[in-house]
GROMACS .gro file of C-alpha atoms in nm:
model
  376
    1UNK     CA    1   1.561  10.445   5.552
    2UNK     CA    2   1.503  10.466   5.188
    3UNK     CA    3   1.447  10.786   4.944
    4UNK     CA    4   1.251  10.598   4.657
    5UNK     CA    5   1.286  10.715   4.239
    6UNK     CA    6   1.464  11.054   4.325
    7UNK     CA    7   1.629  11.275   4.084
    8UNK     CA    8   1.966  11.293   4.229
    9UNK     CA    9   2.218  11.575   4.056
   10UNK     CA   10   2.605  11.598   4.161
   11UNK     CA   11   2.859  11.806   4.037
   12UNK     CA   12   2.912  11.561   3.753
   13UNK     CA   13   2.605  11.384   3.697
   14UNK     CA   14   2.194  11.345   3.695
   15UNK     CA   15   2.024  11.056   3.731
   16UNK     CA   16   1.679  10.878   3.918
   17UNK     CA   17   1.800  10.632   4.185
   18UNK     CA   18   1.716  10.485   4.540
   19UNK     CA   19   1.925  10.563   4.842
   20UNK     CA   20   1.930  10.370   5.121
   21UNK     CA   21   2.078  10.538   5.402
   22UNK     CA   22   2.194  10.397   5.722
   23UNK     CA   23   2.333  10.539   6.080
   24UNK     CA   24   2.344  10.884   5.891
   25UNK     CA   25   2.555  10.741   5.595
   26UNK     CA   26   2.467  10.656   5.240
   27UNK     CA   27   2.486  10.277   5.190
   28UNK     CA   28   2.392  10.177   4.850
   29UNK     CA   29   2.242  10.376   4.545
   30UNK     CA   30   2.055  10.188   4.311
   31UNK     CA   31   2.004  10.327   3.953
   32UNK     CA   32   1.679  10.344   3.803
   33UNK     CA   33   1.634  10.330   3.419
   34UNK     CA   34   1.407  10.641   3.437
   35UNK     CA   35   1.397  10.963   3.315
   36UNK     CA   36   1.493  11.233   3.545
   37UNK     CA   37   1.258  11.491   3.690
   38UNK     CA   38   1.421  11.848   3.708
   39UNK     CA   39   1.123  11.990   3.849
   40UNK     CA   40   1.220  11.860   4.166
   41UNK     CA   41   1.597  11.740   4.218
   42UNK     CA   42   1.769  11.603   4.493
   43UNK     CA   43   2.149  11.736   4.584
   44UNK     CA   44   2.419  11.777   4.801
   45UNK     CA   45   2.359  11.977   5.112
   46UNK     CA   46   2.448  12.320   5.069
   47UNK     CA   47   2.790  12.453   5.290
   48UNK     CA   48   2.793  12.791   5.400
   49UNK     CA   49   3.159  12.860   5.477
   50UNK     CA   50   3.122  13.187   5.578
   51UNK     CA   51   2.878  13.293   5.768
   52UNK     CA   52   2.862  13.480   6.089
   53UNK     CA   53   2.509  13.376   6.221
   54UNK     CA   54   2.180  13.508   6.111
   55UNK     CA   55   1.806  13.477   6.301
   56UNK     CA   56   1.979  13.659   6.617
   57UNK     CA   57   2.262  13.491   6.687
   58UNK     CA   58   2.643  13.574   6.592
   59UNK     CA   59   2.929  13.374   6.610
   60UNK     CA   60   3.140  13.575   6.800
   61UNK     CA   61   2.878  13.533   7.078
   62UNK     CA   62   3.074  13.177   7.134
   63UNK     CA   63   3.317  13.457   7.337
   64UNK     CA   64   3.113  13.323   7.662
   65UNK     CA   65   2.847  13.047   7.766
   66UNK     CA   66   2.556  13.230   7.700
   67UNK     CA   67   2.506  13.134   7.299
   68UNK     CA   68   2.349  12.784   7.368
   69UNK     CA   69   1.967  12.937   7.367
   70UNK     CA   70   2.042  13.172   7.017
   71UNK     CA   71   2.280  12.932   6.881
   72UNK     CA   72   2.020  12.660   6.904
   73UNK     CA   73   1.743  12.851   6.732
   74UNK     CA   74   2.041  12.904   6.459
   75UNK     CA   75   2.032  12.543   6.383
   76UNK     CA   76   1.675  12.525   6.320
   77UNK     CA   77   1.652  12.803   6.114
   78UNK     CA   78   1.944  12.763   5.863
   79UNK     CA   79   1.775  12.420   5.769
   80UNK     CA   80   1.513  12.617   5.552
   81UNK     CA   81   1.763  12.740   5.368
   82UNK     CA   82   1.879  12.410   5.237
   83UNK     CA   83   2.193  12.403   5.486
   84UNK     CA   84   2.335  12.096   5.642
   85UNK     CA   85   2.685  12.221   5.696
   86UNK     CA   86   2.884  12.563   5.797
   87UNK     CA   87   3.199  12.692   5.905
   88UNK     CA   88   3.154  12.884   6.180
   89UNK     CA   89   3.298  13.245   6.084
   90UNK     CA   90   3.375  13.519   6.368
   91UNK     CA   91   3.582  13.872   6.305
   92UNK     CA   92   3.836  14.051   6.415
   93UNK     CA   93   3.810  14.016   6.806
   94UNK     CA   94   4.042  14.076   7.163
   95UNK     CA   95   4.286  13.773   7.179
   96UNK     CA   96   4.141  13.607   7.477
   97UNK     CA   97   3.803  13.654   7.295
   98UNK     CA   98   3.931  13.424   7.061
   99UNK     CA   99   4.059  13.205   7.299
  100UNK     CA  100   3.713  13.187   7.486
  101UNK     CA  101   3.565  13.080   7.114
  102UNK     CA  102   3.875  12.823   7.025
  103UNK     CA  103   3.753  12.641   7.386
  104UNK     CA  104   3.380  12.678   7.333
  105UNK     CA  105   3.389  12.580   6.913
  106UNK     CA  106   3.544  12.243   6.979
  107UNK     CA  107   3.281  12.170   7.210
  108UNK     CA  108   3.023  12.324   7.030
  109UNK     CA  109   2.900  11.946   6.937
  110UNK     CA  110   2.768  11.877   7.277
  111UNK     CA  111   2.484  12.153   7.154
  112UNK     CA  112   2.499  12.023   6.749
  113UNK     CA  113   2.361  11.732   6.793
  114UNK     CA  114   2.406  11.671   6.394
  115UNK     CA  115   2.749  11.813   6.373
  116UNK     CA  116   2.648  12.100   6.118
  117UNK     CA  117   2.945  12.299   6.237
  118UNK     CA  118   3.224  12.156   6.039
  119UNK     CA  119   3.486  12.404   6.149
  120UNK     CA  120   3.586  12.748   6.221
  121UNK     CA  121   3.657  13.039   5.984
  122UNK     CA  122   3.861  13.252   6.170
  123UNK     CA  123   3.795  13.645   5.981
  124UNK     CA  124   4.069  13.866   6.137
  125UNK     CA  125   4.250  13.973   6.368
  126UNK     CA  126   4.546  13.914   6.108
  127UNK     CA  127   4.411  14.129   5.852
  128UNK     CA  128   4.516  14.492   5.678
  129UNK     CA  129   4.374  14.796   5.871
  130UNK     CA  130   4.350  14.959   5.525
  131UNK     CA  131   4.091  14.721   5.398
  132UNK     CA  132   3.929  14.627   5.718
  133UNK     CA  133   3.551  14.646   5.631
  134UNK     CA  134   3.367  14.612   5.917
  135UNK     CA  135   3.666  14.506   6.136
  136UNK     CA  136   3.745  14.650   6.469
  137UNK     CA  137   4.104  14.835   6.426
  138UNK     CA  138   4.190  14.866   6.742
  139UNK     CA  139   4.212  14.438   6.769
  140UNK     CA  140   4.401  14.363   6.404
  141UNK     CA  141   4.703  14.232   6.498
  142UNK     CA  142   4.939  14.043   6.256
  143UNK     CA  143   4.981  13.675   6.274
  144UNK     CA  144   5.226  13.587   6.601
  145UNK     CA  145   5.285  13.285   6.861
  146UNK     CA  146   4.982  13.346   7.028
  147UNK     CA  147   4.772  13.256   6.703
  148UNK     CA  148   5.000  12.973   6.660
  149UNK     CA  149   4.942  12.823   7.000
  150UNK     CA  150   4.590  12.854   6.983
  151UNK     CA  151   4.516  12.657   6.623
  152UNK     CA  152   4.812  12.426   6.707
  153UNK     CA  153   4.556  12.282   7.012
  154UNK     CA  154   4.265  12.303   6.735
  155UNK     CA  155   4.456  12.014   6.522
  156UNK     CA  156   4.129  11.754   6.483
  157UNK     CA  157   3.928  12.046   6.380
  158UNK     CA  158   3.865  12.220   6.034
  159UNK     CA  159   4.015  12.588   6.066
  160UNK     CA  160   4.083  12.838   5.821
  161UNK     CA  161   4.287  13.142   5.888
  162UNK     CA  162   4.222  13.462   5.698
  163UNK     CA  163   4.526  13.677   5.661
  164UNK     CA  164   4.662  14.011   5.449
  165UNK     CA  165   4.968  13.894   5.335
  166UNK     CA  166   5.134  14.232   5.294
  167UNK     CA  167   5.063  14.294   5.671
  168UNK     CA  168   5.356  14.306   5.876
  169UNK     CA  169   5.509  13.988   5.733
  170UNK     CA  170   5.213  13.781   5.751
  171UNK     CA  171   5.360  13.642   5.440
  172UNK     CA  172   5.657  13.494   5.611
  173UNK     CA  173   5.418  13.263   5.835
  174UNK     CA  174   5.182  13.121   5.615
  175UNK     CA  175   5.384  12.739   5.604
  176UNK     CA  176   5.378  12.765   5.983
  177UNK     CA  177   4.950  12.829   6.007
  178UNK     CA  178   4.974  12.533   5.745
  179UNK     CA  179   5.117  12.314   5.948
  180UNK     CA  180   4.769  12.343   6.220
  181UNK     CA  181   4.515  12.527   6.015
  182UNK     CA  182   4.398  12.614   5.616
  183UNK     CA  183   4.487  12.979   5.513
  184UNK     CA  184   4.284  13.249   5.331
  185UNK     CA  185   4.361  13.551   5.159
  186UNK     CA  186   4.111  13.892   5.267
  187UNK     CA  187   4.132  14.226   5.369
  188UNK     CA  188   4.414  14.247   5.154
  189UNK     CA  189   4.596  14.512   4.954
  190UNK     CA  190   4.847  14.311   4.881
  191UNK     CA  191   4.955  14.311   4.505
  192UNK     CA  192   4.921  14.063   4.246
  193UNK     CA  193   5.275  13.951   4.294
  194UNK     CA  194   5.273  13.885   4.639
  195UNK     CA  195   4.920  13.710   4.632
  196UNK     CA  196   5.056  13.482   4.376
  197UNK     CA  197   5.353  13.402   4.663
  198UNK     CA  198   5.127  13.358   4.895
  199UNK     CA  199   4.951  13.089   4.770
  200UNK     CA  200   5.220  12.926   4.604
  201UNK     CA  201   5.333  12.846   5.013
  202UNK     CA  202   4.983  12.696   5.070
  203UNK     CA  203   4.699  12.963   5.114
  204UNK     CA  204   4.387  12.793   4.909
  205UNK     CA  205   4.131  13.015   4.911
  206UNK     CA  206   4.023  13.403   4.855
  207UNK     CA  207   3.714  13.508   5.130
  208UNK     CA  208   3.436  13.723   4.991
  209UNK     CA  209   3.585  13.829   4.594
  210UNK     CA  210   3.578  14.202   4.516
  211UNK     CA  211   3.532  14.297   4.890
  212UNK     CA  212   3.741  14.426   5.107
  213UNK     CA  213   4.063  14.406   4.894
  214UNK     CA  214   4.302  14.567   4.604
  215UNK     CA  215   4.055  14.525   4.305
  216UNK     CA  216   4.155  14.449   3.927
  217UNK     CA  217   4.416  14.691   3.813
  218UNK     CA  218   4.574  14.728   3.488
  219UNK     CA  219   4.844  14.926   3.596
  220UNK     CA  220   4.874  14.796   3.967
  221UNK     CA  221   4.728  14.444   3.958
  222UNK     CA  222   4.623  14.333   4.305
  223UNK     CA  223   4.420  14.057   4.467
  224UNK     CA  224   4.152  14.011   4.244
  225UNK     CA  225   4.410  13.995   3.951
  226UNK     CA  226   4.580  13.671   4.106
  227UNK     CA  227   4.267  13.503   4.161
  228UNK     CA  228   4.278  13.544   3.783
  229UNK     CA  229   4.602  13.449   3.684
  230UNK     CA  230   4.613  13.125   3.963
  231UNK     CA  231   4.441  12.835   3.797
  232UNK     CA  232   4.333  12.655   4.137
  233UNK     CA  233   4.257  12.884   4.412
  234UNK     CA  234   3.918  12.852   4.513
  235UNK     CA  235   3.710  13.223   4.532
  236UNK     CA  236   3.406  13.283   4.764
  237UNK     CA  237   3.148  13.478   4.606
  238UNK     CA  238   2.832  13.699   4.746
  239UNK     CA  239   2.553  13.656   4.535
  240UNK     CA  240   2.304  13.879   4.751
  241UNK     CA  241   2.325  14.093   4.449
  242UNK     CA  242   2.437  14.347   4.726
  243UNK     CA  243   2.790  14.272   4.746
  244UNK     CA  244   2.906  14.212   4.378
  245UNK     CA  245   2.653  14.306   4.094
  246UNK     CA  246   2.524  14.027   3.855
  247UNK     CA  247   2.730  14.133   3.570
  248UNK     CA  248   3.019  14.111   3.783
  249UNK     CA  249   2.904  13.745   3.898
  250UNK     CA  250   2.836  13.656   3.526
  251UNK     CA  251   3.194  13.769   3.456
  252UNK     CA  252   3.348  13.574   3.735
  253UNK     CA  253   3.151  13.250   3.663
  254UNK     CA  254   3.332  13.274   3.291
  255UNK     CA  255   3.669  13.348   3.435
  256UNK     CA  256   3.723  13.142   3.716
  257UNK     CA  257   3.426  12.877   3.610
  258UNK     CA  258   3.233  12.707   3.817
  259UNK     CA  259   3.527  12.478   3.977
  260UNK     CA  260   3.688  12.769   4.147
  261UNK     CA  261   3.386  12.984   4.280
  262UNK     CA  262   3.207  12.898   4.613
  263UNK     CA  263   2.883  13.039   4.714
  264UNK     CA  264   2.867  13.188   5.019
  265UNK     CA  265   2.607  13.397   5.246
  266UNK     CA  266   2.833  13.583   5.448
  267UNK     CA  267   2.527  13.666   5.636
  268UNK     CA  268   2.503  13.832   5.978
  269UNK     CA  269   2.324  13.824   6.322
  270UNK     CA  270   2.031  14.032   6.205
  271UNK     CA  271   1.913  13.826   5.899
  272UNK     CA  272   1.588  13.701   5.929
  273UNK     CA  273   1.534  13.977   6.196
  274UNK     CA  274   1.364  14.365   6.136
  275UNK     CA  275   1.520  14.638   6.041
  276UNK     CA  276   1.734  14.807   6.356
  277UNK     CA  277   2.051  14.820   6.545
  278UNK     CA  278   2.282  14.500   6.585
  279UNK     CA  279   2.617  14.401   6.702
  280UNK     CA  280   2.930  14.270   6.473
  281UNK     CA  281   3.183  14.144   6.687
  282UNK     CA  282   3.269  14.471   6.922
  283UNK     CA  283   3.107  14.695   6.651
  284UNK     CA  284   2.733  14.837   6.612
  285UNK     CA  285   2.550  14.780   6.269
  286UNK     CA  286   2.199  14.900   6.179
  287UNK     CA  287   1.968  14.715   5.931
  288UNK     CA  288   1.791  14.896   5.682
  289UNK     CA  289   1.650  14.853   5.367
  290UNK     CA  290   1.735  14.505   5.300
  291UNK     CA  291   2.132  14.628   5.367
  292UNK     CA  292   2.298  14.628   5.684
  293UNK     CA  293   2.588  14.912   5.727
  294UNK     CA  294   2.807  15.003   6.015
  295UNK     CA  295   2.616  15.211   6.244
  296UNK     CA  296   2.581  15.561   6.071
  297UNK     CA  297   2.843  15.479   5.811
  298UNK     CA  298   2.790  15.362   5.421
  299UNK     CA  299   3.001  15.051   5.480
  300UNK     CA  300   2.831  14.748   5.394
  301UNK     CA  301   2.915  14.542   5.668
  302UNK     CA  302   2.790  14.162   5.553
  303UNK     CA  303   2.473  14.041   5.385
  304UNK     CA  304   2.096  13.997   5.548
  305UNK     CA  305   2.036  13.711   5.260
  306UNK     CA  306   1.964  13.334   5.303
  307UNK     CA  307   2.173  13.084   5.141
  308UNK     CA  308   1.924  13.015   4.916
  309UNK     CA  309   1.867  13.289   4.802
  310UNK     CA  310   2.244  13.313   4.679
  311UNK     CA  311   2.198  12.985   4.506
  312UNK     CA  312   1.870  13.101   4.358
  313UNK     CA  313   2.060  13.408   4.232
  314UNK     CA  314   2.388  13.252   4.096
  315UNK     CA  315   2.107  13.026   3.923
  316UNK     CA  316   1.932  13.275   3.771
  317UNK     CA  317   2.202  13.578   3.690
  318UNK     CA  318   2.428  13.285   3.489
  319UNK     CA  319   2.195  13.094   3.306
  320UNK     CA  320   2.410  12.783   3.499
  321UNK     CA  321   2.354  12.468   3.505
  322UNK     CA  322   2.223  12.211   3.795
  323UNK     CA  323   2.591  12.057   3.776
  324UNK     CA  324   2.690  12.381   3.868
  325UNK     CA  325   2.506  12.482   4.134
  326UNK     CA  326   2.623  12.178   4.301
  327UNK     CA  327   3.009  12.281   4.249
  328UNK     CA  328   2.929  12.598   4.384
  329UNK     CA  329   2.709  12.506   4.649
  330UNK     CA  330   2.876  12.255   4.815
  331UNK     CA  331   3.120  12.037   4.675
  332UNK     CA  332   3.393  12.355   4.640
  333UNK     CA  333   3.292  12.383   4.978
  334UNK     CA  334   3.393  12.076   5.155
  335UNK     CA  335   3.743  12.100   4.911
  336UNK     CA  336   3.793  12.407   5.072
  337UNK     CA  337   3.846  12.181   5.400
  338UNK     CA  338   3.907  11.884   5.266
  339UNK     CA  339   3.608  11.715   5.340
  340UNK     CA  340   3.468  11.629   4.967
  341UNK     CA  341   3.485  11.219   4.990
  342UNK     CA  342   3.204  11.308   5.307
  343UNK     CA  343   3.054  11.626   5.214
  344UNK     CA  344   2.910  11.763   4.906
  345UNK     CA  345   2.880  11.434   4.732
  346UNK     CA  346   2.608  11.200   4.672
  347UNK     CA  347   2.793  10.862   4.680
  348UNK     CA  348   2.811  10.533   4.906
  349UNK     CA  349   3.017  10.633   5.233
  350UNK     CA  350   2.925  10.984   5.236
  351UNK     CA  351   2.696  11.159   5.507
  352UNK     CA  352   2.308  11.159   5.373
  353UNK     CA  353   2.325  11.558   5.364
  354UNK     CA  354   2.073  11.662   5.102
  355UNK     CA  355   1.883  11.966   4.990
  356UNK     CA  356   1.562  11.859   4.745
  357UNK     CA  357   1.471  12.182   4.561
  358UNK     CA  358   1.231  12.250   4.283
  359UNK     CA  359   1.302  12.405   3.910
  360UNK     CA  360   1.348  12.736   4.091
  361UNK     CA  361   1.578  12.621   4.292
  362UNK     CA  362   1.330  12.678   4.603
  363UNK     CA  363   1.398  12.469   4.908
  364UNK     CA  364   1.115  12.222   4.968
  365UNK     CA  365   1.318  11.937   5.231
  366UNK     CA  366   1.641  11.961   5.356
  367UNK     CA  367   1.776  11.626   5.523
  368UNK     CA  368   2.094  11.538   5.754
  369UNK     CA  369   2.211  11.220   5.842
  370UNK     CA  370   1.919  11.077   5.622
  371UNK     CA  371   1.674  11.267   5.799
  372UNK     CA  372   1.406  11.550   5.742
  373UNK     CA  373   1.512  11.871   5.950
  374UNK     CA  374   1.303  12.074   5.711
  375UNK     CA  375   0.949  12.058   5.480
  376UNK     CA  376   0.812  12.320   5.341
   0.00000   0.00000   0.00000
């Protein structure tokens, strides 16, 4: 197939071009000598890499056989929302739950017929008690050989393990998760210093910014300080306007700039649902007023917010540019796991993932593999 005299922006580059696109893959792009159209633009496929579910279904639900019906109604939902690829993302959960998801995730293609689940985002158990959100504390555990037997048989799949450093000398293990999985810094009160050391031995990435961790400190710097200070560590950021405030995202966006931040929905089971009582793993949330909160508690415990409607938000709070948006939206993304020569891009060799939005950055066709899974 062929997209005719589109308006294609990348994270480094706008121009008007036909794509031919064959067996799901992008085979030629032919430049046009035309001027582009920004009131509707063609771009990489947004990647949610952490997400726990939304429209009714959770990813921790992958604990036994019975997600296939929810899961697939997932699928066919996130596509309005401009997303072709996502990590699934589960919390803090009984060891052999995990185990049940490790065994059902790698087979989760049999059900994904267009592979949108790139890999697994693995939120807890290893995380600090202290700063544990909307984590079960009776399940964080630190990191031990049970963890490391179960990614080491995950090998030929994208994982990312989230870990406190500071928590009973998760520290000390971080080159050994390396050698089988990615690792992530959250629920964290580790300081600055010890931040810094852990991602100096490999973790590449900082979950959900401002949440859930020690904050900027002038007299005892913590997480949020090392994002800082480190000049490559990528940051995920909320822009549900819930999570962090749009000053604060304005802020971040001139600190880190755009080649460090990834968007990210961090949504849960009960977006795109009505307000009422839901499930998070092993704990009970309720859904109100556009916020979801453990159950009778003022902890925010993940955001009810499309994708989108974090892109539209970083667009409109920062005043960024289109080049930008794709950075954030999906080419930081697939670095995160290594997949940015496939993912992200819009170059020869690369899946035909694409999101076509107009000057409002509103999702009118989302395509995978070359084809349309949504029109609006």
């Amino acid at each position: 197939m062929k997209l005719l005299k589109q308006t294609v922006v990348t994270h480094q580059e706008i121009y008007v071009a036909n794509i031919t696109v064959e067996r799901g893959l992008i085979t030629e792009i032919t430049r046009l000598n035309l001027s582009p159209n920004l009131n509707q633009v063609l771009m990489p496929g947004y990647i949610d890499v952490h997400t726990h579910g939304g429209y009714g279904f959770d990813f921790n639900d992958l604990k036994n056989d019975r997600y296939r019906p929810s899961f697939k109604k997932y699928l066919n939902k996130i596509h309005s929302e401009g997303v072709t690829s996502v990590m699934a993302t589960t919390v803090t959960c009984p060891m052999q739950d995990l185990k049940n998801i490790a065994k059902n995730i790698v087979n989760i293609h049999r059900y994904d017929a267009n592979n949108v689940i790139v890999g697994w985002n693995m939120e807890g158990p290893f995380i600090s008690p202290e700063k544990k959100g909307a984590h079960d504390e009776h399940n964080i555990v630190p990191v031990d050989n049970a963890l490391l037997n179960l990614i080491k048989g995950m090998r030929k799949f994208n994982v990312s393990v989230v870990i406190a450093p500071e928590y009973k000398g998760n520290v000390e293990k971080i080159s050994q998760i390396k050698s089988y999985a990615d690792v992530a810094i959250g629920h964290s009160l580790a300081s600055a210093d010890l931040t810094m050391q852990a991602i100096q031995l490999g973790a590449n990435k900082i979950i959900h910014l401002y949440n859930a961790m020690s904050g900027f400190n002038h007299h005892n710097p913590g997480v949020v300080n090392a994002a800082f200070m480190d000049k490559h560590v990528l940051c995920e950021l909320i822009c549900d306007n819930v999570h962090v405030n749009p000053v604060v995202v304005r802020n971040s966006f001139d600190i880190l700039t755009p080649k460090r931040i990834i968007i990210i929905s961090d949504s849960l089971v009960c977006k795109g649902l009505k307000n009422g009582d839901y499930m998070l793993g092993t704990l009970p949330i309720t859904k109100h007023n556009q916020i979801a909160t453990l159950t009778n508690s003022e902890t925010i415990a993940g955001s009810i917010t499309g994708f989108d409607v974090n892109v539209r938000n970083m667009y409109n709070d920062v005043q960024c540019s289109l080049h930008d948006i794709v950075q954030m939206s999906s080419y930081n993304a697939a670095r995160s796991f290594h997949q940015e020569h496939n993912l992200g891009v819009i170059e020869v060799g690369a899946k035909a993932n694409f999101v076509l939005v107009n000057k409002k950055m509103h999702v009118l066709k989302t395509y995978i593999n070359g084809k349309i899974v949504y029109q609006r």
